[in-house]
Coordinates of C-alpha atoms in Angstrom, one line a residue:
M1 CA 28.6 134.4 56.1
R2 CA 31.1 131.9 54.8
A3 CA 32.3 133.1 51.3
M4 CA 31.6 130.7 48.5
G5 CA 34.8 130.4 46.6
G6 CA 37.8 128.4 45.6
D7 CA 38.2 126.8 49.0
Q8 CA 34.7 125.2 48.8
V9 CA 35.4 123.9 45.3
E10 CA 38.6 122.3 46.5
E11 CA 36.8 120.8 49.6
A12 CA 34.1 119.3 47.5
V13 CA 36.5 117.8 44.9
S14 CA 38.9 116.4 47.5
G15 CA 36.1 114.8 49.5
A16 CA 34.5 113.3 46.4
V17 CA 37.8 111.9 45.0
A18 CA 38.7 110.5 48.4
A19 CA 35.4 108.7 48.5
L20 CA 35.5 107.3 45.0
R21 CA 39.2 106.4 45.0
G22 CA 38.4 103.6 47.4
A23 CA 36.2 101.9 44.7
T24 CA 38.5 102.1 41.6
D25 CA 38.7 98.3 41.5
R26 CA 34.8 98.0 41.0
D27 CA 32.8 98.0 37.7
W28 CA 32.2 101.6 36.7
D29 CA 30.1 100.6 33.8
V30 CA 27.1 100.2 36.0
E31 CA 24.4 102.8 36.2
A32 CA 25.0 105.7 38.6
G33 CA 22.1 105.9 41.0
R34 CA 18.9 107.0 39.3
L35 CA 20.7 108.2 36.3
E36 CA 20.8 106.5 32.9
W37 CA 24.5 107.2 32.7
S38 CA 27.2 104.8 33.8
C39 CA 29.4 105.7 36.8
R40 CA 32.3 106.5 34.4
R41 CA 30.1 108.7 32.3
T42 CA 28.8 110.6 35.4
A43 CA 32.3 111.1 36.6
E44 CA 33.4 112.4 33.2
H45 CA 30.4 114.8 33.4
I46 CA 31.7 116.1 36.8
A47 CA 35.0 117.0 35.2
S48 CA 33.5 118.5 32.1
D49 CA 31.2 120.8 34.1
L50 CA 34.1 121.9 36.3
V51 CA 36.3 122.9 33.4
S52 CA 33.3 124.4 31.5
Y53 CA 32.5 126.7 34.5
A54 CA 36.2 127.7 34.7
G55 CA 36.1 128.5 31.0
Q56 CA 33.0 130.7 31.6
L57 CA 34.8 132.8 34.3
A58 CA 38.0 133.1 32.2
G59 CA 36.2 134.0 28.9
R60 CA 33.2 135.7 30.3
P61 CA 30.9 135.4 27.4
A62 CA 27.5 137.2 27.7
D63 CA 25.3 135.0 25.6
R64 CA 26.7 131.4 25.3
Y65 CA 29.0 128.9 26.6
V66 CA 32.7 129.1 25.5
P67 CA 32.7 126.6 22.6
F68 CA 35.1 124.0 23.8
R69 CA 35.0 120.6 25.5
I70 CA 37.4 118.1 27.0
A71 CA 37.7 114.5 25.9
F72 CA 38.5 111.4 28.0
D73 CA 39.6 109.1 25.2
E74 CA 42.9 108.5 27.0
C75 CA 41.5 107.8 30.4
E76 CA 42.1 104.1 30.8
G77 CA 40.3 103.6 34.1
P78 CA 38.6 105.2 37.1
E79 CA 41.9 106.4 38.5
D80 CA 42.6 108.4 35.3
V81 CA 39.1 110.0 35.5
L82 CA 39.6 111.0 39.1
Q83 CA 42.9 112.7 38.2
V84 CA 41.0 114.7 35.6
I85 CA 38.4 115.7 38.2
E86 CA 41.2 116.9 40.5
A87 CA 42.7 118.9 37.8
T88 CA 39.6 120.5 36.6
G89 CA 38.5 121.2 40.1
A90 CA 41.8 123.1 40.6
L91 CA 41.2 125.0 37.5
L92 CA 37.7 126.1 38.6
A93 CA 39.0 127.0 42.1
A94 CA 41.7 129.2 40.5
A95 CA 39.3 130.9 38.1
V96 CA 36.9 131.7 41.0
R97 CA 39.8 133.2 43.1
T98 CA 41.0 135.4 40.2
T99 CA 37.7 136.6 38.9
P100 CA 36.6 140.1 40.0
R101 CA 33.6 140.1 42.3
E102 CA 31.5 142.2 39.8
A103 CA 32.3 140.1 36.7
R104 CA 29.5 137.9 35.3
A105 CA 29.4 135.3 32.6
F106 CA 26.6 133.4 30.7
H107 CA 24.6 130.7 32.4
P108 CA 21.1 129.9 31.4
Y109 CA 19.4 129.4 34.7
P110 CA 17.3 131.5 35.3
F111 CA 18.5 135.0 34.5
R112 CA 21.2 134.2 32.0
S113 CA 24.3 135.0 34.1
A114 CA 26.2 134.1 37.2
N115 CA 29.1 135.7 39.1
R116 CA 32.1 133.9 40.6
E117 CA 30.1 132.7 43.7
G118 CA 27.4 131.3 41.5
F119 CA 29.8 129.3 39.4
A120 CA 31.5 128.1 42.6
A121 CA 28.2 127.0 44.0
M122 CA 27.2 125.3 40.8
G123 CA 30.5 123.5 40.6
V124 CA 30.3 122.4 44.2
A125 CA 26.7 121.1 43.5
E126 CA 27.8 119.2 40.4
V127 CA 30.5 117.5 42.5
L128 CA 28.3 116.6 45.5
L129 CA 25.2 115.4 43.7
H130 CA 27.0 113.4 41.0
T131 CA 29.4 111.9 43.5
H132 CA 26.3 110.7 45.3
D133 CA 25.0 109.2 42.1
V134 CA 28.3 107.4 41.4
A135 CA 28.5 106.2 45.0
Q136 CA 25.1 104.7 44.8
G137 CA 25.9 102.9 41.6
L138 CA 29.2 101.4 43.2
G139 CA 27.5 100.6 46.5
I140 CA 29.7 102.8 48.7
A141 CA 28.9 105.4 51.3
Y142 CA 29.2 109.1 50.7
E143 CA 28.0 112.1 52.5
P144 CA 29.6 115.6 52.2
P145 CA 30.0 118.2 55.0
A146 CA 26.7 119.9 56.0
A147 CA 28.4 123.3 55.6
L148 CA 29.1 122.7 52.0
C149 CA 25.4 121.7 51.3
A150 CA 24.3 124.8 53.2
D151 CA 26.5 127.0 51.0
V152 CA 24.9 125.6 47.9
L153 CA 21.3 125.8 49.2
T154 CA 21.7 129.4 50.3
R155 CA 23.1 130.6 47.1
I156 CA 21.6 128.8 44.2
F157 CA 18.5 127.2 45.8
P158 CA 17.0 130.3 47.5
H159 CA 13.5 129.1 46.7
V160 CA 13.9 125.9 48.8
R161 CA 13.0 126.0 52.4
P162 CA 15.9 124.4 54.4
E163 CA 15.0 121.5 56.6
P164 CA 15.3 122.4 60.4
G165 CA 18.5 121.4 62.0
P166 CA 21.8 120.4 60.4
D167 CA 20.4 118.0 57.7
H168 CA 21.2 120.2 54.6
W169 CA 22.4 117.2 52.7
R170 CA 18.9 115.6 52.8
T171 CA 17.4 118.8 51.8
L172 CA 19.7 119.2 48.8
L173 CA 19.1 115.6 47.7
W174 CA 15.3 116.2 48.0
A175 CA 15.5 119.4 46.0
T176 CA 17.3 117.7 43.1
G177 CA 14.9 114.7 43.0
R178 CA 17.3 112.3 44.7
G179 CA 15.6 111.7 48.0
E180 CA 12.5 112.2 50.1
L181 CA 11.6 114.5 53.1
P182 CA 8.7 114.0 55.4
G183 CA 5.8 116.2 54.6
R184 CA 7.1 117.3 51.2
P185 CA 6.1 116.1 47.8
P186 CA 8.6 114.4 45.6
V187 CA 10.6 116.8 43.3
T188 CA 10.3 115.7 39.6
S189 CA 11.9 118.7 37.9
W190 CA 14.3 121.4 39.3
Q191 CA 16.9 124.0 38.5
W192 CA 19.1 126.2 40.5
N193 CA 18.7 129.9 40.7
N194 CA 21.5 132.4 40.3
N195 CA 20.8 135.9 41.5
L196 CA 19.1 138.5 39.3
V197 CA 21.1 141.6 38.3
L198 CA 19.4 144.6 36.7
P199 CA 21.7 147.1 34.9
T200 CA 21.1 150.9 34.8
E201 CA 23.2 153.6 33.4
R202 CA 25.4 154.0 36.5
L203 CA 24.4 151.1 38.7
T204 CA 23.8 147.4 38.9
L205 CA 20.9 146.1 41.1
Q206 CA 22.2 142.9 42.4
G207 CA 19.8 140.4 43.9
V208 CA 20.7 139.4 47.5
T209 CA 21.0 135.6 48.1
P210 CA 19.8 134.2 51.5
A211 CA 23.4 133.7 52.5
A212 CA 24.2 137.4 51.9
A213 CA 21.0 138.5 53.5
A214 CA 21.8 136.6 56.7
D215 CA 25.2 138.3 56.8
L216 CA 23.7 141.8 56.2
S217 CA 21.1 141.2 58.9
A218 CA 23.7 140.2 61.4
G219 CA 25.8 143.3 60.8
G220 CA 28.1 142.1 58.0
T221 CA 28.7 143.4 54.5
G222 CA 26.8 140.7 52.6
G223 CA 29.9 140.2 50.5
F224 CA 29.7 143.7 49.0
E225 CA 32.2 146.5 49.3
W226 CA 30.3 149.5 50.7
I227 CA 30.9 153.2 50.5
E228 CA 31.3 155.2 53.7
G229 CA 28.2 154.9 55.9
G230 CA 26.7 151.8 54.2
P231 CA 24.8 149.7 54.5
Y232 CA 22.1 151.8 56.1
Q233 CA 19.7 150.3 58.6
G234 CA 16.9 149.9 56.2
T235 CA 19.0 147.6 54.1
R236 CA 19.8 145.5 57.0
D237 CA 16.1 145.4 58.1
A238 CA 15.1 144.3 54.6
A239 CA 17.8 141.6 54.6
G240 CA 16.1 140.3 57.8
M241 CA 12.9 140.0 55.9
V242 CA 14.6 138.0 53.2
V243 CA 16.0 135.6 55.8
K244 CA 12.6 135.1 57.4
A245 CA 10.9 134.5 54.1
Y246 CA 13.6 131.9 53.1
E247 CA 13.3 130.0 56.4
A248 CA 9.5 130.0 55.9
G249 CA 9.8 128.7 52.4
V250 CA 8.1 131.7 50.8
H251 CA 11.1 133.7 49.5
R252 CA 11.0 134.5 45.8
P253 CA 14.3 135.9 44.5
E254 CA 12.8 138.4 42.1
W255 CA 10.8 139.9 44.8
G256 CA 13.5 140.3 47.5
L257 CA 16.3 142.8 48.3
F258 CA 18.7 144.2 45.7
V259 CA 21.9 146.0 46.6
L260 CA 22.7 149.1 44.4
V261 CA 26.3 148.9 43.2
R262 CA 28.0 151.7 41.5
R263 CA 29.5 150.6 38.2
E264 CA 32.5 152.9 38.2
E265 CA 34.2 151.3 41.1
G266 CA 32.0 148.4 42.2
R267 CA 31.0 149.8 45.5
A268 CA 27.5 149.4 47.1
V269 CA 25.6 152.6 47.8
G270 CA 22.2 151.3 49.1
G271 CA 19.4 148.8 49.0
M272 CA 16.1 148.5 47.2
G273 CA 13.5 145.8 46.9
F274 CA 10.1 144.4 47.5
H275 CA 8.3 143.5 50.8
G276 CA 7.3 140.2 49.1
A277 CA 5.8 138.7 46.0
P278 CA 2.7 140.3 44.4
D279 CA -0.6 139.6 46.3
D280 CA -3.8 138.3 44.8
E281 CA -4.6 141.8 43.5
G282 CA -1.3 142.1 41.7
R283 CA 0.1 144.6 44.1
A284 CA 3.7 144.6 45.2
E285 CA 5.2 147.1 47.7
V286 CA 8.6 148.6 47.3
G287 CA 11.2 150.1 49.6
Y288 CA 14.6 151.6 49.4
D289 CA 17.4 153.5 51.2
L290 CA 20.9 154.9 50.4
A291 CA 24.0 155.4 52.5
V292 CA 24.0 159.1 53.5
S293 CA 27.2 159.8 51.5
A294 CA 25.5 158.5 48.3
R295 CA 22.3 160.7 48.5
G296 CA 21.6 163.7 46.2
N297 CA 23.1 161.9 43.1
G298 CA 19.8 160.5 41.7
Y299 CA 20.8 156.8 42.3
A300 CA 17.6 155.9 44.0
T301 CA 15.5 157.3 41.3
E302 CA 17.5 155.6 38.6
A303 CA 17.3 152.3 40.3
L304 CA 13.6 152.6 41.2
R305 CA 12.7 153.4 37.6
A306 CA 14.5 150.2 36.4
M307 CA 13.1 147.9 39.1
S308 CA 9.6 149.3 38.6
A309 CA 9.7 148.8 34.8
R310 CA 10.7 145.2 35.1
A311 CA 8.1 144.5 37.7
L312 CA 5.2 146.1 35.8
S313 CA 6.2 144.2 32.6
R314 CA 5.0 141.0 34.3
E315 CA 1.5 139.7 33.9
D316 CA 1.1 139.0 37.6
V317 CA 1.7 142.7 38.6
S318 CA -1.1 145.3 38.4
Y319 CA 0.6 148.1 40.3
L320 CA 3.4 149.0 42.7
L321 CA 2.8 150.5 46.2
A322 CA 5.2 152.6 48.4
T323 CA 4.8 154.5 51.7
V324 CA 6.8 157.5 52.7
D325 CA 7.0 159.5 55.9
L326 CA 5.3 162.9 55.6
T327 CA 8.5 164.4 57.0
N328 CA 10.8 162.7 54.4
A329 CA 10.8 165.2 51.6
P330 CA 13.9 163.7 49.8
S331 CA 12.2 160.3 49.6
Q332 CA 9.0 161.9 48.4
G333 CA 11.0 163.5 45.6
V334 CA 12.5 160.1 44.7
I335 CA 9.3 158.3 44.5
S336 CA 7.6 161.1 42.5
R337 CA 10.5 161.4 39.9
A338 CA 10.2 157.6 39.5
G339 CA 6.7 158.1 38.2
F340 CA 4.7 157.2 41.3
T341 CA 1.5 159.2 42.2
R342 CA 0.5 160.1 45.8
V343 CA -3.0 158.6 46.4
G344 CA -3.6 159.2 50.2
T345 CA -2.2 158.4 53.6
V346 CA -1.7 155.0 55.3
D347 CA -4.3 155.6 58.0
D348 CA -6.3 158.3 59.7
A349 CA -3.2 159.3 61.7
G350 CA -1.7 160.4 58.4
E351 CA 1.9 159.9 59.2
Q352 CA 2.8 158.3 55.8
Y353 CA 1.9 159.1 52.3
V354 CA 0.8 156.3 50.0
Y355 CA 2.1 156.2 46.4
E356 CA 1.2 154.1 43.5
L357 CA 2.6 153.3 40.1
R358 CA 0.5 151.5 37.6
G359 CA 1.6 150.0 34.2

């Protein structure tokens, strides 16, 4: 997994500025692509977003944007605007690099917060997409590196099935209403999707993006700092399920894998999540595991209670289901303490108990 950070922000900005700098002698008052903004106004928007995201990471407000803005009154022409884009891009790259991994700040979509990777991905997306808009308005060619587009898609578009092959740029354009893909309907409204984080007394349950899931499934850390013995194999297997669902276009972030991170030092202790979105009966299945060195501290019970409560508060969920091996007494204790009731066995062989929790 390639980390989404300051390097990607700088790469996006430098590529955009290089493309647009060759057209500073053109009329930037024309409309930018399909937007109602002019090319100059769109370029100013890029810089405004970059510095806004840097401000969020620096100030880390929990419930609003930091109340400031930049003005372009002294920008006399396109070259001045491009210099501001370069400067604000550098500010965001620096903020991403110096922000702790566990820190989060307000962003409205869709769970009201984002971490440094989320703000980096959103900054890169703003640069790529709006440079495309400006380039269309100015009549010049622009196409960013496929790897940058893949970075954006796998972090803040987890609900979008990637197009087979290397054409991530066309997928990103389609996902934001800027292009067409064969066999897919036009996109008329969209938003990106930062990962969901659920807090408990001692933990945060951090939603795993397709990018992190691919790394975990392949034997990596997923970008988390793990305690000794982690991640356990069950977490890696669950990450593989996330990757398959993403590639099939059926991944739903709220119904995927969460990594359990201990608040006191920011280290991951295990994984927990769903086997998929609720079925037609409103049933969703849960699973979990912990690194051996983290067991016996009540972490799994604490996390399962929080995750179950959130799931059962939704109208599309009737009950939760879990299966536990007959020989796994510790896991049976976890599921019982979390409020689940044993209702039978999986089949006639009776090798696993079935537990349910209803709202």
